[in-house]
Short mmCIF file of C-alpha atoms in Angstrom, two decimals:
data_model
loop_
_atom_site.label_atom_id
_atom_site.label_comp_id
_atom_site.label_asym_id
_atom_site.label_seq_id
_atom_site.Cartn_x
_atom_site.Cartn_y
_atom_site.Cartn_z
CA MET A 194 10.48 -41.42 10.72
CA SER A 195 10.84 -38.41 12.38
CA MET A 196 14.79 -38.27 11.91
CA LYS A 197 14.27 -38.50 8.25
CA ASN A 198 11.99 -35.66 8.15
CA ASN A 199 14.45 -33.71 10.58
CA ASN A 200 17.00 -34.53 8.10
CA LEU A 201 15.00 -33.43 4.95
CA THR A 202 14.14 -30.45 6.35
CA GLN A 203 17.91 -29.35 7.15
CA TYR A 204 18.71 -30.34 3.66
CA MET A 205 16.11 -28.37 2.14
CA SER A 206 16.91 -25.41 4.43
CA VAL A 207 20.82 -25.51 3.69
CA LYS A 208 19.86 -25.96 -0.13
CA VAL A 209 17.78 -22.89 -0.02
CA TYR A 210 20.04 -20.84 2.00
CA LYS A 211 23.09 -21.72 -0.52
CA ASN A 212 20.99 -20.76 -3.25
CA LEU A 213 20.59 -17.09 -1.96
CA SER A 214 22.87 -14.31 -2.61
CA ARG A 215 23.69 -11.79 0.24
CA ASN A 216 21.33 -9.65 -1.93
CA ASP A 217 18.59 -12.28 -1.51
CA LEU A 218 19.25 -12.98 1.97
CA MET A 219 19.02 -9.15 2.80
CA THR A 220 15.81 -8.78 0.90
CA LEU A 221 14.40 -11.65 2.44
CA ILE A 222 15.03 -10.16 5.81
CA PHE A 223 13.74 -6.81 5.02
CA GLY A 224 10.48 -8.74 3.52
CA VAL A 225 9.70 -10.97 6.33
CA VAL A 226 10.17 -8.07 8.84
CA SER A 227 8.05 -5.92 7.18
CA PHE A 228 5.54 -8.41 6.54
CA VAL A 229 5.38 -9.68 10.52
CA ALA A 230 5.18 -5.79 11.35
CA ILE A 231 2.49 -4.96 9.19
CA LEU A 232 0.50 -8.33 10.65
CA ILE A 233 1.15 -7.11 14.19
CA PHE A 234 -0.13 -3.82 13.44
CA ILE A 235 -3.13 -5.33 11.92
CA LEU A 236 -3.85 -7.49 14.85
CA ILE A 237 -3.29 -4.48 17.47
CA THR A 238 -5.77 -2.62 15.53
CA GLY A 239 -7.95 -5.18 15.24
CA PHE A 240 -8.32 -6.44 18.85
CA PHE A 241 -7.19 -3.29 20.66
CA PRO A 242 -8.51 -0.52 18.84
CA THR A 243 -7.94 3.09 20.12
CA LYS A 244 -11.06 5.51 20.75
CA ASP A 245 -10.46 7.36 17.43
CA THR A 246 -10.39 3.86 15.59
CA GLN A 247 -13.60 2.81 16.80
CA GLU A 248 -15.32 6.52 16.10
CA SER A 249 -14.26 6.21 12.54
CA GLY A 250 -16.44 5.17 9.77
CA MET A 251 -14.16 2.59 8.35
CA TYR A 252 -14.02 0.56 11.92
CA LYS A 253 -18.05 0.98 12.42
CA LEU A 254 -18.45 -0.48 8.88
CA PHE A 255 -15.64 -3.12 8.37
CA GLY A 256 -15.01 -3.73 12.39
CA PHE A 257 -11.92 -6.06 12.79
CA PHE A 258 -10.76 -6.11 9.19
CA ASN A 259 -10.99 -2.16 8.49
CA ASP A 260 -7.19 -2.05 8.37
CA PHE A 261 -7.15 -3.93 5.15
CA PHE A 262 -9.43 -1.51 3.39
CA TYR A 263 -6.63 1.30 3.58
CA PHE A 264 -4.25 1.50 0.77
CA THR A 265 -1.29 2.06 3.27
CA THR A 266 -1.89 -1.25 4.80
CA GLN A 267 -2.31 -3.15 1.26
CA SER A 268 0.65 -1.39 -0.24
CA ASN A 269 2.86 -2.55 2.51
CA LEU A 270 1.83 -6.08 2.19
CA PHE A 271 2.20 -5.98 -1.47
CA ILE A 272 5.73 -4.77 -1.06
CA SER A 273 6.33 -7.34 1.77
CA LEU A 274 5.43 -10.14 -0.12
CA ALA A 275 6.96 -9.33 -3.35
CA LEU A 276 10.36 -8.72 -1.47
CA ILE A 277 10.07 -12.35 -0.06
CA ALA A 278 8.81 -13.53 -3.27
CA TYR A 279 11.52 -12.16 -5.45
CA SER A 280 14.62 -12.94 -2.93
CA VAL A 281 13.29 -16.86 -3.22
CA LYS A 282 12.76 -17.24 -6.65
CA LYS A 283 13.56 -14.86 -9.86
CA ASN A 284 11.29 -14.91 -13.11
CA ASN A 285 8.79 -13.08 -14.94
CA LYS A 286 6.06 -13.20 -12.58
CA THR A 287 8.12 -12.11 -9.12
CA ASN A 288 9.75 -9.48 -11.00
CA ASN A 289 6.84 -7.56 -12.14
CA PHE A 290 5.46 -8.27 -8.51
CA LEU A 291 8.44 -6.42 -7.21
CA ALA A 292 7.94 -3.91 -9.79
CA PHE A 293 4.44 -3.21 -8.95
CA GLY A 294 5.35 -3.28 -5.35
CA ILE A 295 7.73 -0.77 -5.68
CA ILE A 296 5.47 1.63 -7.44
CA TYR A 297 2.53 1.27 -4.98
CA ILE A 298 4.74 1.55 -1.95
CA THR A 299 6.06 4.77 -3.46
CA ILE A 300 2.57 6.07 -3.67
CA THR A 301 2.03 5.48 -0.15
CA PHE A 302 5.29 7.24 0.62
CA VAL A 303 4.55 10.25 -1.47
CA VAL A 304 0.63 10.76 -0.72
CA TYR A 305 1.45 10.46 2.88
CA TRP A 306 4.07 12.83 3.53
CA ILE A 307 2.62 15.52 1.14
CA LEU A 308 -0.80 15.04 1.97
CA LEU A 309 -1.48 13.32 5.26
CA ALA A 310 1.16 13.56 7.54
CA TRP A 311 0.21 17.00 9.07
CA GLN A 312 -3.14 15.46 10.29
CA SER A 313 -1.70 12.02 11.59
CA ASN A 314 -2.01 11.19 15.34
CA TRP A 315 1.61 11.24 16.30
CA SER A 316 0.80 11.90 20.29
CA THR A 317 1.81 8.27 21.54
CA PHE A 318 4.65 6.42 20.81
CA TYR A 319 2.77 3.38 19.04
CA ASN A 320 0.87 5.68 16.83
CA ALA A 321 4.18 7.35 15.68
CA PHE A 322 6.18 4.41 15.58
CA ARG A 323 3.65 2.65 13.51
CA SER A 324 3.36 5.47 11.04
CA PHE A 325 6.93 5.98 10.70
CA MET A 326 7.29 2.21 10.05
CA VAL A 327 4.73 2.06 7.09
CA HIS A 328 5.20 5.48 5.56
CA PHE A 329 9.10 5.49 5.88
CA ILE A 330 10.81 2.53 7.27
CA VAL A 331 9.37 -0.13 5.06
CA PRO A 332 9.68 2.19 1.56
CA MET A 333 13.44 2.62 2.44
CA LEU A 334 14.08 -1.05 2.85
CA ALA A 335 12.09 -1.58 -0.51
CA TYR A 336 14.21 1.08 -2.31
CA ILE A 337 17.54 -0.12 -0.40
CA SER A 338 16.59 -3.87 -1.92
CA LEU A 339 15.91 -2.40 -5.43
CA TYR A 340 19.44 -0.45 -5.39
CA PHE A 341 21.24 -3.56 -4.92
CA TYR A 342 19.00 -5.42 -7.53
CA ARG A 343 19.13 -2.67 -9.99
CA LYS A 344 21.25 -4.78 -12.66
CA GLU A 345 18.73 -7.40 -12.86
CA VAL A 346 15.42 -6.21 -11.89
CA VAL A 347 13.36 -5.21 -15.31
CA PHE A 348 10.77 -2.83 -15.64
CA THR A 349 8.58 -3.83 -18.68
CA LYS A 350 6.25 -1.32 -20.78
CA LYS A 351 3.13 -3.57 -19.93
CA THR A 352 4.02 -3.62 -16.31
CA LEU A 353 4.27 0.20 -16.17
CA TRP A 354 1.05 0.69 -18.48
CA THR A 355 -1.20 -1.56 -16.21
CA SER A 356 0.15 -0.40 -12.92
CA PRO A 357 -2.57 2.33 -12.68
CA LEU A 358 -5.31 0.07 -12.83
CA TYR A 359 -5.03 -1.22 -9.47
CA LEU A 360 -5.04 2.81 -8.08
CA PHE A 361 -7.74 3.27 -10.36
CA GLY A 362 -9.91 0.53 -8.92
CA TYR A 363 -9.03 1.68 -5.36
CA SER A 364 -10.05 5.36 -6.03
CA LEU A 365 -13.21 3.98 -7.42
CA PHE A 366 -13.76 1.90 -4.28
CA THR A 367 -13.22 4.82 -2.26
CA LEU A 368 -15.61 6.84 -4.35
CA ILE A 369 -18.27 4.01 -4.09
CA LEU A 370 -17.79 3.69 -0.30
CA TYR A 371 -18.47 7.70 0.33
CA TYR A 372 -21.94 7.82 -1.68
CA SER A 373 -22.95 4.60 -0.56
CA THR A 374 -22.68 5.42 3.04
CA LEU A 375 -24.40 8.78 3.03
CA ASN A 376 -27.04 8.86 5.73
CA ASN A 377 -26.14 5.84 6.81
CA GLU A 378 -26.73 3.69 10.12
CA TYR A 379 -22.93 3.40 10.92
CA TYR A 380 -21.50 6.83 11.04
CA TYR A 381 -23.28 9.82 12.99
CA THR A 382 -23.55 12.15 15.83
CA TYR A 383 -26.09 13.05 17.90
CA ASP A 384 -26.84 16.37 19.35
CA THR A 385 -28.29 16.04 23.11
CA LYS A 386 -29.50 19.51 23.01
CA THR A 387 -31.04 19.92 19.81
CA LYS A 388 -31.69 15.77 19.47
CA ALA A 389 -30.60 16.01 16.04
CA ILE A 390 -28.54 13.54 14.19
CA LYS A 391 -26.01 14.10 11.84
CA TYR A 392 -25.02 11.61 9.31
CA PHE A 393 -21.15 11.13 7.83
CA ALA A 394 -20.04 9.49 4.96
CA VAL A 395 -17.48 7.03 5.36
CA VAL A 396 -14.01 8.63 4.18
CA VAL A 397 -10.99 6.47 3.74
CA TYR A 398 -8.54 9.37 3.52
CA GLY A 399 -9.04 13.21 4.20
CA PHE A 400 -7.86 14.18 0.64
CA ALA A 401 -10.43 11.48 -0.87
CA ASN A 402 -13.63 13.10 1.08
CA TYR A 403 -15.54 13.71 -2.20
CA GLN A 404 -18.01 16.37 -0.45
CA LYS A 405 -14.45 18.39 -0.21
CA PRO A 406 -12.02 16.84 -2.28
CA LEU A 407 -8.28 17.28 -1.84
CA TYR A 408 -9.27 19.48 1.15
CA ILE A 409 -11.01 22.13 -0.55
CA ALA A 410 -14.22 23.16 1.31
CA GLY A 411 -15.73 25.38 -1.44
CA ALA A 412 -16.36 22.28 -3.37
CA ALA A 413 -18.94 21.14 -0.92
CA ASN A 414 -21.41 23.94 -2.14
CA ASN A 415 -20.34 23.75 -5.80
CA LEU A 416 -21.46 20.45 -7.88
CA GLY A 417 -19.13 21.52 -10.83
CA LEU A 418 -16.23 22.25 -8.95
CA ARG A 419 -16.67 19.16 -6.84
CA VAL A 420 -16.99 16.80 -9.76
CA PHE A 421 -14.05 18.48 -11.52
CA LEU A 422 -11.88 17.74 -8.44
CA ILE A 423 -12.99 13.81 -8.48
CA VAL A 424 -12.17 13.69 -11.90
CA ILE A 425 -8.48 15.44 -10.84
CA ILE A 426 -7.96 12.63 -8.17
CA PHE A 427 -8.65 10.10 -10.62
CA ILE A 428 -6.06 11.63 -13.03
CA ILE A 429 -3.67 12.00 -10.52
CA PHE A 430 -3.85 8.24 -9.37
CA VAL A 431 -3.42 7.07 -13.11
CA LEU A 432 -0.63 9.15 -13.77
CA LEU A 433 1.25 8.64 -10.47
CA PRO A 434 2.37 5.24 -10.89
CA LEU A 435 3.40 5.63 -14.67
CA GLY A 436 5.52 8.96 -13.43
CA PHE A 437 6.97 6.77 -10.52
CA GLY A 438 7.75 3.66 -12.61
CA TYR A 439 9.58 5.66 -15.21
CA ALA A 440 11.46 7.68 -12.56
CA PHE A 441 12.55 4.36 -11.27
CA VAL A 442 13.78 3.48 -14.49
CA LYS A 443 16.00 6.72 -14.89
CA LEU A 444 17.11 6.96 -11.33
CA PHE A 445 18.19 3.50 -10.47
CA LYS A 446 19.39 3.02 -14.24
CA LEU A 447 17.06 -0.07 -14.18
CA LYS A 448 16.56 -2.05 -17.67
CA TYR A 449 13.32 -1.11 -19.17
CA GLU A 450 11.88 -3.50 -22.07
CA SER A 451 8.88 -3.04 -23.99
CA ASN A 452 8.65 -6.83 -24.57
CA PHE A 453 6.87 -8.60 -22.04
CA LYS A 454 8.90 -11.77 -22.23
CA PHE A 455 12.10 -9.85 -21.21
CA LEU A 456 14.58 -12.48 -20.39
CA LYS A 457 14.71 -15.74 -21.67
CA LYS A 458 16.79 -16.95 -18.32
CA PHE A 459 13.76 -16.29 -16.50
CA LYS A 460 11.27 -19.30 -16.68
CA ILE A 461 7.74 -18.84 -15.51
#
């Protein structure tokens, strides 16, 4: 019985391998390597958190699972699974999965290097390697795959115009998280001299500190400015995926279809 199972497994492995093109194999490897790396990073953060991590509001609130609530982690997992799925099976669903993944990992890539890189902790090899991996290597692997798939991947109008929904939802999550954790029991400092307790709201990313949005400290004492900047953040995260989506269509000369059922050869 075991011999039959082994033969069946070998047969299925050979069949899958033969059905994959060179681009498929490359993309599959990219996806698996990225997914395993992200998973290892999550486990290390969960089981062996650094002092900075332990002192963060996210860790105090979510503990072992805090990494899953960062858009960086979510977008990296998203694109990794999208690369794996598209390399193994091509249909409308995996095509759109890949399109969404490309857009979201690009947001991670651009936002990090413009707004967050300067305040990141690069003091240790692990921190530097992890940051470089999730903010540069994984996006580059995704772009390489997209380049080789450029003649078959299709960006649809529906995909592009629904891509902001995830970003809008995530921005709403950071806003609710911030204001629901004001004066909370999880995140505070205690002054031993004055015996005063100073509470902090949980901030996911520095630019999304809604007391001083986009790092503008003057907004802390100006409600009107603060509301205006919060609205700007939401508008940016609605426009970014649209802009990046159309940019990829132009830069990679991808097929663009306004009709969601775009390719008859792709069967769902």
